[in-house]
């Protein structure tokens, strides 16, 4: 993992000023320009960077999951203080589901819904592990969830999903998923909104596998690069750089992309190099990896503009 002075922010709001080296936001539609970042950070944005538990990543990597036809899973969060569970379940009783699975979170403080709903299609679940939840999602054809992390898990399980908001901080996530056209919106899960969403469900077909289960590899690749970058130093060029800059300048691959491609003598390069490091209109930098020069970048000021020239002499 990167050293202690590298900060990684996992976010779904893009609403407040931040200071982070890497920002991970799996919400669809979010853009880097929405962030007020105090440093030039790296942005890993969009559903391809969804951070999921291992069982759901494994589900996402399967090409096609066989579902129990007509089965639906309802899960409205661990606490569900406004009791959206009861509201959604009541609406689902009017739909032709063959099986209705309801997950009740450990912090659910309302009266036990098992005492209120006696429809034989309903099966209640509680205290599920990640493996248990993934297995349940794997078998259910449909899912009804808030626009939160569980929505990503449902997409990884290749479900047809109705989603909405149960809290204000879900609003942008909800809009982003609607923009993909891969979920059915139910607003705030009111009775009329649920009725409309359930009517659309029978003709809705999302066969696109949005989550491929490779998000952790993508994220880790970026983190590894950032960790390696901590061995890199950019410093001003000076006289000790004369010889290795000449080697770079005369390299055949470098010459192919140079503005002038004629052979450069050492004397010619020495005169040019000394002029550059003395000039007030040239900012010339050497890139070092573990104190070994590996490349350069140069900014030549022309009026109010800068011409940029760069090269890598070696890539490890």
Coordinates of C-alpha atoms in Angstrom, one line a residue:
X1 CA 0.0 0.0 0.0
X2 CA 1.2 3.6 -0.5
X3 CA 3.2 5.3 2.3
X4 CA 1.4 7.0 5.1
X5 CA 1.5 10.4 3.4
X6 CA -0.7 9.3 0.5
X7 CA -4.4 9.9 1.1
X8 CA -7.1 7.9 -0.7
X9 CA -10.7 9.3 -0.5
X10 CA -13.7 7.0 -1.2
X11 CA -16.6 9.3 -1.9
X12 CA -20.1 9.4 -3.5
X13 CA -21.0 13.1 -3.0
X14 CA -18.4 15.4 -4.8
X15 CA -19.9 18.2 -2.7
X16 CA -17.2 19.5 -0.4
X17 CA -13.6 20.7 -0.7
X18 CA -11.2 17.8 -0.3
X19 CA -7.5 17.1 -0.2
X20 CA -6.6 13.7 -1.5
X21 CA -4.1 12.0 -3.8
X22 CA -6.6 9.5 -5.1
X23 CA -10.4 10.0 -5.2
X24 CA -12.6 7.0 -5.9
X25 CA -16.2 7.7 -6.7
X26 CA -18.1 4.9 -8.4
X27 CA -21.2 7.0 -9.1
X28 CA -22.0 7.2 -12.8
X29 CA -22.0 10.6 -14.4
X30 CA -19.6 12.2 -11.9
X31 CA -16.8 14.4 -13.3
X32 CA -13.5 15.5 -11.9
X33 CA -14.5 19.2 -12.4
X34 CA -17.1 18.7 -9.7
X35 CA -14.3 18.4 -7.1
X36 CA -12.6 21.2 -5.2
X37 CA -9.3 19.3 -4.6
X38 CA -6.5 21.2 -2.9
X39 CA -3.9 19.1 -4.8
X40 CA -3.6 17.7 -8.3
X41 CA -5.2 14.4 -7.4
X42 CA -6.0 11.2 -9.5
X43 CA -9.7 10.6 -10.1
X44 CA -11.1 7.1 -10.4
X45 CA -14.7 7.9 -11.3
X46 CA -17.6 5.8 -12.6
X47 CA -19.0 2.4 -12.1
X48 CA -15.9 0.6 -13.4
X49 CA -14.3 1.6 -10.0
X50 CA -17.1 0.1 -7.8
X51 CA -15.7 -1.1 -4.6
X52 CA -17.5 -4.4 -3.7
X53 CA -17.1 -7.2 -1.3
X54 CA -15.4 -10.3 -2.7
X55 CA -18.5 -12.5 -3.2
X56 CA -20.1 -9.8 -5.4
X57 CA -16.9 -9.3 -7.4
X58 CA -17.0 -13.1 -8.1
X59 CA -20.6 -12.8 -9.2
X60 CA -19.8 -10.0 -11.6
X61 CA -17.2 -12.1 -13.3
X62 CA -19.6 -14.8 -14.3
X63 CA -21.0 -14.5 -17.8
X64 CA -24.7 -15.3 -17.1
X65 CA -26.4 -16.2 -13.8
X66 CA -29.5 -18.5 -13.8
X67 CA -32.3 -16.8 -11.8
X68 CA -35.5 -18.0 -10.1
X69 CA -38.1 -16.5 -12.5
X70 CA -40.3 -13.9 -10.9
X71 CA -38.3 -13.7 -7.7
X72 CA -37.5 -10.3 -6.1
X73 CA -35.2 -9.2 -3.3
X74 CA -36.1 -6.2 -1.1
X75 CA -33.4 -4.7 1.1
X76 CA -33.8 -1.1 2.2
X77 CA -30.7 -0.8 4.5
X78 CA -29.5 -1.9 7.9
X79 CA -31.6 0.6 10.0
X80 CA -34.3 1.8 7.6
X81 CA -35.5 4.4 10.1
X82 CA -38.4 5.6 7.9
X83 CA -39.5 1.9 7.4
X84 CA -39.3 1.9 3.6
X85 CA -39.3 -1.9 3.9
X86 CA -43.0 -1.9 4.9
X87 CA -43.9 0.6 2.1
X88 CA -42.1 -1.3 -0.6
X89 CA -43.3 -4.7 0.5
X90 CA -46.9 -3.5 0.6
X91 CA -46.6 -2.3 -3.0
X92 CA -44.9 -5.6 -4.1
X93 CA -47.9 -7.7 -2.9
X94 CA -49.9 -6.3 -5.8
X95 CA -47.3 -7.4 -8.3
X96 CA -47.2 -11.0 -9.8
X97 CA -43.9 -12.0 -8.1
X98 CA -43.5 -15.7 -7.5
X99 CA -41.3 -15.2 -4.5
X100 CA -40.6 -12.1 -2.3
X101 CA -37.4 -12.2 -0.3
X102 CA -37.0 -9.4 2.3
X103 CA -33.8 -8.7 4.1
X104 CA -34.1 -6.9 7.5
X105 CA -31.0 -5.2 8.8
X106 CA -29.7 -5.7 12.3
X107 CA -30.5 -2.1 13.3
X108 CA -34.2 -2.4 12.1
X109 CA -36.2 -1.0 15.1
X110 CA -39.8 -1.3 13.8
X111 CA -42.3 -4.0 14.7
X112 CA -41.4 -7.4 13.3
X113 CA -42.9 -7.4 9.7
X114 CA -43.3 -11.1 9.9
X115 CA -46.2 -10.5 12.2
X116 CA -47.9 -8.1 9.7
X117 CA -47.4 -9.9 6.4
X118 CA -48.7 -13.4 5.9
X119 CA -48.5 -13.8 2.2
X120 CA -46.9 -17.2 1.5
X121 CA -44.7 -15.8 -1.2
X122 CA -42.7 -13.7 1.4
X123 CA -39.6 -15.0 3.1
X124 CA -37.8 -12.8 5.6
X125 CA -34.0 -12.9 6.2
X126 CA -31.8 -11.4 8.8
X127 CA -28.1 -11.3 9.9
X128 CA -26.8 -12.3 6.5
X129 CA -23.1 -12.6 5.8
X130 CA -21.7 -11.2 2.5
X131 CA -21.7 -14.7 1.1
X132 CA -25.3 -15.3 2.1
X133 CA -26.4 -12.0 0.6
X134 CA -24.5 -12.7 -2.6
X135 CA -26.1 -16.1 -2.9
X136 CA -29.6 -14.6 -2.4
X137 CA -29.0 -11.9 -5.0
X138 CA -27.6 -14.5 -7.4
X139 CA -30.9 -16.4 -7.4
X140 CA -33.3 -13.4 -7.5
X141 CA -34.3 -12.1 -10.8
X142 CA -35.3 -8.6 -9.5
X143 CA -34.0 -6.3 -6.8
X144 CA -35.5 -3.3 -5.1
X145 CA -32.9 -1.1 -3.2
X146 CA -31.9 2.4 -2.3
X147 CA -29.4 4.2 -4.5
X148 CA -26.5 3.2 -2.3
X149 CA -23.8 0.6 -2.2
X150 CA -26.3 -2.3 -2.3
X151 CA -27.4 -1.1 -5.7
X152 CA -23.9 -1.8 -7.1
X153 CA -24.1 -5.2 -5.5
X154 CA -27.4 -5.9 -7.3
X155 CA -25.9 -4.8 -10.6
X156 CA -22.9 -7.1 -10.0
X157 CA -25.5 -9.9 -9.4
X158 CA -27.0 -9.1 -12.8
X159 CA -30.5 -8.2 -11.4
X160 CA -33.2 -6.1 -13.0
X161 CA -33.4 -3.3 -10.4
X162 CA -35.9 -0.7 -9.1
X163 CA -34.1 2.0 -7.1
X164 CA -34.9 5.2 -5.4
X165 CA -33.7 7.5 -2.6
X166 CA -34.2 7.0 1.1
X167 CA -31.7 9.8 2.1
X168 CA -30.6 13.1 0.6
X169 CA -27.0 12.0 0.0
X170 CA -28.3 9.3 -2.5
X171 CA -29.8 11.9 -4.8
X172 CA -26.8 12.3 -7.2
X173 CA -26.1 8.6 -7.2
X174 CA -29.7 8.0 -8.1
X175 CA -29.6 10.5 -11.0
X176 CA -26.4 9.0 -12.3
X177 CA -27.8 5.5 -12.4
X178 CA -31.0 6.7 -14.1
X179 CA -28.8 8.4 -16.8
X180 CA -27.4 5.0 -17.6
X181 CA -30.8 3.6 -18.4
X182 CA -30.0 0.4 -16.6
X183 CA -32.3 0.7 -13.6
X184 CA -36.0 1.7 -13.1
X185 CA -36.5 4.8 -10.9
X186 CA -39.0 4.8 -8.1
X187 CA -38.3 8.3 -6.7
X188 CA -38.9 8.2 -2.9
X189 CA -40.7 4.9 -3.1
X190 CA -44.1 6.4 -2.6
X191 CA -47.1 4.3 -3.5
X192 CA -47.7 5.9 -6.9
X193 CA -44.0 5.8 -7.7
X194 CA -43.8 2.1 -6.8
X195 CA -46.9 1.3 -8.9
X196 CA -45.4 3.0 -11.9
X197 CA -42.0 1.3 -11.4
X198 CA -43.5 -2.2 -11.0
X199 CA -45.5 -1.7 -14.2
X200 CA -42.3 -1.0 -16.1
X201 CA -40.5 -4.0 -14.6
X202 CA -42.2 -6.6 -16.8
X203 CA -41.0 -5.0 -20.0
X204 CA -37.6 -3.8 -18.7
X205 CA -34.6 -5.7 -19.9
X206 CA -31.1 -4.8 -18.8
X207 CA -28.8 -7.4 -20.3
X208 CA -25.7 -5.1 -20.0
X209 CA -23.2 -6.4 -17.5
X210 CA -22.1 -3.0 -16.1
X211 CA -19.8 -4.4 -13.4
X212 CA -17.2 -6.8 -14.6
X213 CA -15.6 -7.7 -11.3
X214 CA -12.2 -6.2 -12.2
X215 CA -12.6 -2.9 -10.4
X216 CA -10.2 -3.8 -7.6
X217 CA -7.4 -4.7 -10.1
X218 CA -8.0 -1.3 -11.8
X219 CA -7.7 0.6 -8.5
X220 CA -4.7 -1.4 -7.3
X221 CA -2.9 -0.7 -10.6
X222 CA -3.3 3.0 -10.0
X223 CA -2.2 2.8 -6.4
X224 CA 0.8 0.8 -7.4
X225 CA 1.8 3.4 -9.9
X226 CA 1.4 6.1 -7.3
X227 CA 3.5 4.2 -4.9
X228 CA 6.2 3.8 -7.5
X229 CA 6.0 7.5 -8.3
X230 CA 7.2 8.3 -4.8
X231 CA 10.6 7.1 -6.0
X232 CA 10.6 9.8 -8.7
X233 CA 12.1 13.3 -8.3
X234 CA 11.9 16.2 -10.7
X235 CA 14.8 18.7 -10.3
X236 CA 16.3 21.5 -12.3
X237 CA 18.8 20.5 -14.9
X238 CA 22.5 21.5 -14.3
X239 CA 26.0 20.9 -15.7
X240 CA 26.2 17.3 -14.5
X241 CA 23.4 16.4 -16.8
X242 CA 25.3 17.3 -20.0
X243 CA 26.4 13.7 -20.9
X244 CA 23.3 11.8 -20.3
X245 CA 21.1 14.4 -22.0
X246 CA 23.5 14.1 -25.0
X247 CA 22.9 10.3 -25.0
X248 CA 19.1 10.9 -25.0
X249 CA 19.3 13.6 -27.7
X250 CA 21.3 11.3 -30.1
X251 CA 19.1 8.2 -29.4
X252 CA 17.6 7.1 -32.7
X253 CA 14.1 6.8 -31.3
X254 CA 14.2 10.2 -29.7
X255 CA 15.5 11.8 -33.0
X256 CA 12.4 10.4 -34.8
X257 CA 10.2 12.8 -32.9
X258 CA 12.5 15.8 -32.7
X259 CA 11.7 19.1 -34.5
X260 CA 15.1 18.8 -36.2
X261 CA 16.3 15.3 -37.0
X262 CA 19.9 15.8 -38.1
X263 CA 22.8 14.2 -36.3
X264 CA 23.9 16.3 -33.3
X265 CA 27.6 16.5 -32.4
X266 CA 28.7 16.7 -28.8
X267 CA 30.0 20.2 -29.2
X268 CA 26.7 21.3 -30.7
X269 CA 24.7 19.8 -27.9
X270 CA 27.1 21.2 -25.2
X271 CA 26.6 24.8 -26.6
X272 CA 22.8 24.3 -26.7
X273 CA 22.6 22.7 -23.3
X274 CA 24.6 25.4 -21.6
X275 CA 22.4 28.1 -23.1
X276 CA 19.3 26.4 -21.9
X277 CA 20.3 26.0 -18.3
X278 CA 21.4 29.6 -18.2
X279 CA 18.3 31.1 -19.9
X280 CA 15.7 32.9 -17.9
X281 CA 13.1 31.9 -20.4
X282 CA 13.8 28.1 -20.1
X283 CA 12.7 25.8 -17.3
X284 CA 14.6 22.6 -17.8
X285 CA 13.9 19.6 -15.5
X286 CA 15.4 16.2 -15.1
X287 CA 13.3 13.2 -13.9
X288 CA 15.2 10.8 -11.6
X289 CA 14.1 7.4 -10.3
X290 CA 16.1 6.3 -7.2
X291 CA 18.6 9.1 -8.0
X292 CA 19.1 7.9 -11.6
X293 CA 18.2 10.2 -14.4
X294 CA 15.5 8.6 -16.6
X295 CA 14.0 11.6 -18.6
X296 CA 13.5 15.3 -18.9
X297 CA 10.9 18.0 -19.5
X298 CA 11.6 21.5 -20.7
X299 CA 9.4 24.6 -20.9
X300 CA 10.6 27.3 -23.4
X301 CA 8.8 30.5 -22.8
X302 CA 7.7 32.3 -26.0
X303 CA 5.8 35.5 -25.2
X304 CA 2.9 34.4 -22.9
X305 CA 3.1 30.7 -24.0
X306 CA 5.5 27.8 -23.2
X307 CA 6.7 25.2 -25.7
X308 CA 6.9 21.9 -23.9
X309 CA 9.5 19.3 -24.9
X310 CA 9.9 16.0 -23.0
X311 CA 11.4 12.5 -23.3
X312 CA 12.0 9.3 -21.4
X313 CA 15.4 7.9 -21.7
X314 CA 14.5 4.7 -19.8
X315 CA 11.3 3.2 -18.5
X316 CA 11.6 0.6 -15.8

